[in-house]
Amino acid sequence: MGNAFMADRNGDGVLTEDEVMPGAFSLLDANRDGRADPGEVRAFLGRGRGPFSWVNPPAEDRRVPGVTHATFMSSSMGVPVGYNIYLPPAYDDAANRHTRYPVIYYLHGGRPGNESASIGIAEHVHAAIASGA
């Protein structure tokens, strides 16, 4: 398998949660079936490879609760640029108007990156915020 799969301690070609650092497994288990086989990892790494675009909303199957995609007009380039923003639960409630919350902005990652490439990390952030971490 080579260096890409060094985490596969038992050499069976399939990564399991106990073989990967905490929090990273769901990034490798793209279809969330509890297994991260080499083909699935390759498919995950190859997602979104196409012509470069400044606006890249997440695919329907990659949407994450609390994350909204929007655009702003770049004054330097004169084109719209996409971003994702994570807002925690109750952020928009009037009763919380003066409460400070952590906010995460996902901007483009440069070429060939895009603002939706690592959006799945928001699930871990949401869980940490919900747990009070």
PDB file of C-alpha atoms in Angstrom:
ATOM      1  CA  MET A   1       0.000   0.000   0.000  1.00  0.00           C
ATOM      2  CA  GLY A   2       2.903   2.398   0.473  1.00  0.00           C
ATOM      3  CA  ASN A   3       3.219   5.376   2.786  1.00  0.00           C
ATOM      4  CA  ALA A   4      -0.317   6.659   2.189  1.00  0.00           C
ATOM      5  CA  PHE A   5      -1.725   3.802   4.242  1.00  0.00           C
ATOM      6  CA  MET A   6       0.863   3.512   7.026  1.00  0.00           C
ATOM      7  CA  ALA A   7      -1.984   3.863   9.555  1.00  0.00           C
ATOM      8  CA  ASP A   8      -3.266   0.448   8.403  1.00  0.00           C
ATOM      9  CA  ARG A   9      -1.484  -1.348  11.259  1.00  0.00           C
ATOM     10  CA  ASN A  10      -2.716  -4.863  10.495  1.00  0.00           C
ATOM     11  CA  GLY A  11      -2.074  -4.556   6.742  1.00  0.00           C
ATOM     12  CA  ASP A  12      -5.570  -5.595   5.644  1.00  0.00           C
ATOM     13  CA  GLY A  13      -5.973  -2.585   3.334  1.00  0.00           C
ATOM     14  CA  VAL A  14      -8.849  -1.172   5.398  1.00  0.00           C
ATOM     15  CA  LEU A  15      -8.523   1.593   7.980  1.00  0.00           C
ATOM     16  CA  THR A  16     -10.585   1.219  11.129  1.00  0.00           C
ATOM     17  CA  GLU A  17     -11.247   3.858  13.757  1.00  0.00           C
ATOM     18  CA  ASP A  18      -8.723   2.384  16.215  1.00  0.00           C
ATOM     19  CA  GLU A  19      -5.948   2.711  13.588  1.00  0.00           C
ATOM     20  CA  VAL A  20      -6.400   6.443  12.995  1.00  0.00           C
ATOM     21  CA  MET A  21      -5.818   9.400  15.314  1.00  0.00           C
ATOM     22  CA  PRO A  22      -8.963  10.525  17.186  1.00  0.00           C
ATOM     23  CA  GLY A  23     -11.211  12.806  15.157  1.00  0.00           C
ATOM     24  CA  ALA A  24      -9.624  11.964  11.813  1.00  0.00           C
ATOM     25  CA  PHE A  25     -11.499   8.757  11.002  1.00  0.00           C
ATOM     26  CA  SER A  26     -14.691  10.403   9.782  1.00  0.00           C
ATOM     27  CA  LEU A  27     -12.610  12.399   7.312  1.00  0.00           C
ATOM     28  CA  LEU A  28     -11.385   9.099   5.819  1.00  0.00           C
ATOM     29  CA  ASP A  29     -14.716   7.239   6.066  1.00  0.00           C
ATOM     30  CA  ALA A  30     -16.302   9.256   3.250  1.00  0.00           C
ATOM     31  CA  ASN A  31     -19.468   7.168   2.974  1.00  0.00           C
ATOM     32  CA  ARG A  32     -19.747   6.701   6.767  1.00  0.00           C
ATOM     33  CA  ASP A  33     -20.059   2.921   6.673  1.00  0.00           C
ATOM     34  CA  GLY A  34     -17.493   2.423   9.459  1.00  0.00           C
ATOM     35  CA  ARG A  35     -14.713   1.389   7.052  1.00  0.00           C
ATOM     36  CA  ALA A  36     -12.204   3.472   5.112  1.00  0.00           C
ATOM     37  CA  ASP A  37     -10.897   1.232   2.353  1.00  0.00           C
ATOM     38  CA  PRO A  38      -8.246   2.467  -0.111  1.00  0.00           C
ATOM     39  CA  GLY A  39     -10.747   3.049  -2.941  1.00  0.00           C
ATOM     40  CA  GLU A  40     -12.932   5.154  -0.688  1.00  0.00           C
ATOM     41  CA  VAL A  41      -9.977   7.249   0.468  1.00  0.00           C
ATOM     42  CA  ARG A  42      -8.908   7.784  -3.158  1.00  0.00           C
ATOM     43  CA  ALA A  43     -12.469   8.796  -4.084  1.00  0.00           C
ATOM     44  CA  PHE A  44     -12.540  11.206  -1.134  1.00  0.00           C
ATOM     45  CA  LEU A  45      -9.211  12.771  -2.100  1.00  0.00           C
ATOM     46  CA  GLY A  46     -10.329  13.098  -5.728  1.00  0.00           C
ATOM     47  CA  ARG A  47     -13.607  14.872  -4.941  1.00  0.00           C
ATOM     48  CA  GLY A  48     -14.049  18.284  -6.413  1.00  0.00           C
ATOM     49  CA  ARG A  49     -11.259  17.957  -8.930  1.00  0.00           C
ATOM     50  CA  GLY A  50     -12.438  19.936 -11.894  1.00  0.00           C
ATOM     51  CA  PRO A  51     -11.904  23.339 -13.416  1.00  0.00           C
ATOM     52  CA  PHE A  52     -10.962  26.008 -10.902  1.00  0.00           C
ATOM     53  CA  SER A  53     -13.811  28.147  -9.606  1.00  0.00           C
ATOM     54  CA  TRP A  54     -13.996  30.826  -6.934  1.00  0.00           C
ATOM     55  CA  VAL A  55     -17.525  29.642  -5.995  1.00  0.00           C
ATOM     56  CA  ASN A  56     -17.828  26.030  -4.771  1.00  0.00           C
ATOM     57  CA  PRO A  57     -20.949  25.304  -2.722  1.00  0.00           C
ATOM     58  CA  PRO A  58     -20.853  21.902  -1.000  1.00  0.00           C
ATOM     59  CA  ALA A  59     -22.511  19.013  -2.814  1.00  0.00           C
ATOM     60  CA  GLU A  60     -25.909  17.998  -1.456  1.00  0.00           C
ATOM     61  CA  ASP A  61     -24.433  14.879   0.206  1.00  0.00           C
ATOM     62  CA  ARG A  62     -21.792  16.963   2.019  1.00  0.00           C
ATOM     63  CA  ARG A  63     -24.044  19.601   3.591  1.00  0.00           C
ATOM     64  CA  VAL A  64     -23.506  20.068   7.321  1.00  0.00           C
ATOM     65  CA  PRO A  65     -26.074  21.486   9.771  1.00  0.00           C
ATOM     66  CA  GLY A  66     -25.179  25.012  10.834  1.00  0.00           C
ATOM     67  CA  VAL A  67     -23.036  25.666   7.743  1.00  0.00           C
ATOM     68  CA  THR A  68     -24.258  28.156   5.144  1.00  0.00           C
ATOM     69  CA  HIS A  69     -22.640  28.857   1.771  1.00  0.00           C
ATOM     70  CA  ALA A  70     -22.653  32.420   0.427  1.00  0.00           C
ATOM     71  CA  THR A  71     -20.568  34.692  -1.785  1.00  0.00           C
ATOM     72  CA  PHE A  72     -19.009  38.132  -1.617  1.00  0.00           C
ATOM     73  CA  MET A  73     -17.829  40.310  -4.492  1.00  0.00           C
ATOM     74  CA  SER A  74     -14.040  40.547  -4.598  1.00  0.00           C
ATOM     75  CA  SER A  75     -13.140  44.188  -5.115  1.00  0.00           C
ATOM     76  CA  SER A  76      -9.648  43.279  -6.336  1.00  0.00           C
ATOM     77  CA  MET A  77     -10.757  40.693  -8.905  1.00  0.00           C
ATOM     78  CA  GLY A  78     -14.282  41.862  -9.684  1.00  0.00           C
ATOM     79  CA  VAL A  79     -15.721  38.340  -9.353  1.00  0.00           C
ATOM     80  CA  PRO A  80     -17.851  36.595  -6.728  1.00  0.00           C
ATOM     81  CA  VAL A  81     -15.905  34.458  -4.223  1.00  0.00           C
ATOM     82  CA  GLY A  82     -17.580  31.710  -2.243  1.00  0.00           C
ATOM     83  CA  TYR A  83     -17.296  30.990   1.439  1.00  0.00           C
ATOM     84  CA  ASN A  84     -18.959  28.786   4.044  1.00  0.00           C
ATOM     85  CA  ILE A  85     -19.734  29.972   7.534  1.00  0.00           C
ATOM     86  CA  TYR A  86     -20.525  27.800  10.551  1.00  0.00           C
ATOM     87  CA  LEU A  87     -22.830  29.345  13.140  1.00  0.00           C
ATOM     88  CA  PRO A  88     -23.582  27.394  16.322  1.00  0.00           C
ATOM     89  CA  PRO A  89     -27.145  26.513  17.355  1.00  0.00           C
ATOM     90  CA  ALA A  90     -29.154  29.432  18.790  1.00  0.00           C
ATOM     91  CA  TYR A  91     -26.816  32.006  17.193  1.00  0.00           C
ATOM     92  CA  ASP A  92     -29.740  33.859  15.594  1.00  0.00           C
ATOM     93  CA  ASP A  93     -32.060  33.719  18.626  1.00  0.00           C
ATOM     94  CA  ALA A  94     -32.992  37.241  19.779  1.00  0.00           C
ATOM     95  CA  ALA A  95     -32.358  36.228  23.401  1.00  0.00           C
ATOM     96  CA  ASN A  96     -28.703  35.580  22.518  1.00  0.00           C
ATOM     97  CA  ARG A  97     -28.156  38.880  20.748  1.00  0.00           C
ATOM     98  CA  HIS A  98     -25.316  39.922  23.070  1.00  0.00           C
ATOM     99  CA  THR A  99     -23.780  36.458  23.457  1.00  0.00           C
ATOM    100  CA  ARG A 100     -20.360  35.914  21.891  1.00  0.00           C
ATOM    101  CA  TYR A 101     -19.988  32.714  19.872  1.00  0.00           C
ATOM    102  CA  PRO A 102     -17.128  31.086  18.022  1.00  0.00           C
ATOM    103  CA  VAL A 103     -17.575  31.485  14.269  1.00  0.00           C
ATOM    104  CA  ILE A 104     -15.754  29.529  11.576  1.00  0.00           C
ATOM    105  CA  TYR A 105     -15.328  30.858   8.043  1.00  0.00           C
ATOM    106  CA  TYR A 106     -14.279  28.453   5.291  1.00  0.00           C
ATOM    107  CA  LEU A 107     -12.578  30.462   2.564  1.00  0.00           C
ATOM    108  CA  HIS A 108     -10.935  29.164  -0.591  1.00  0.00           C
ATOM    109  CA  GLY A 109      -7.735  27.231  -0.029  1.00  0.00           C
ATOM    110  CA  GLY A 110      -5.968  28.453  -3.117  1.00  0.00           C
ATOM    111  CA  ARG A 111      -5.471  26.378  -6.195  1.00  0.00           C
ATOM    112  CA  PRO A 112      -6.693  23.655  -6.355  1.00  0.00           C
ATOM    113  CA  GLY A 113      -8.427  24.127  -2.989  1.00  0.00           C
ATOM    114  CA  ASN A 114     -11.888  25.465  -2.446  1.00  0.00           C
ATOM    115  CA  GLU A 115     -14.040  26.648   0.418  1.00  0.00           C
ATOM    116  CA  SER A 116     -15.999  23.383   0.655  1.00  0.00           C
ATOM    117  CA  ALA A 117     -13.060  20.937   0.576  1.00  0.00           C
ATOM    118  CA  SER A 118     -12.820  20.533   4.369  1.00  0.00           C
ATOM    119  CA  ILE A 119     -16.405  21.310   5.327  1.00  0.00           C
ATOM    120  CA  GLY A 120     -16.804  17.953   7.121  1.00  0.00           C
ATOM    121  CA  ILE A 121     -14.601  19.264   9.927  1.00  0.00           C
ATOM    122  CA  ALA A 122     -17.576  21.407  10.998  1.00  0.00           C
ATOM    123  CA  GLU A 123     -19.241  18.253  12.379  1.00  0.00           C
ATOM    124  CA  HIS A 124     -16.364  17.876  14.867  1.00  0.00           C
ATOM    125  CA  VAL A 125     -16.459  21.576  15.741  1.00  0.00           C
ATOM    126  CA  HIS A 126     -20.222  21.390  16.290  1.00  0.00           C
ATOM    127  CA  ALA A 127     -19.807  18.372  18.600  1.00  0.00           C
ATOM    128  CA  ALA A 128     -17.066  20.157  20.574  1.00  0.00           C
ATOM    129  CA  ILE A 129     -19.180  23.294  21.001  1.00  0.00           C
ATOM    130  CA  ALA A 130     -22.241  21.248  21.988  1.00  0.00           C
ATOM    131  CA  SER A 131     -20.188  19.410  24.623  1.00  0.00           C
ATOM    132  CA  GLY A 132     -18.931  22.687  26.085  1.00  0.00           C
ATOM    133  CA  ALA A 133     -15.317  22.042  25.042  1.00  0.00           C
TER     134      ALA A 133
END
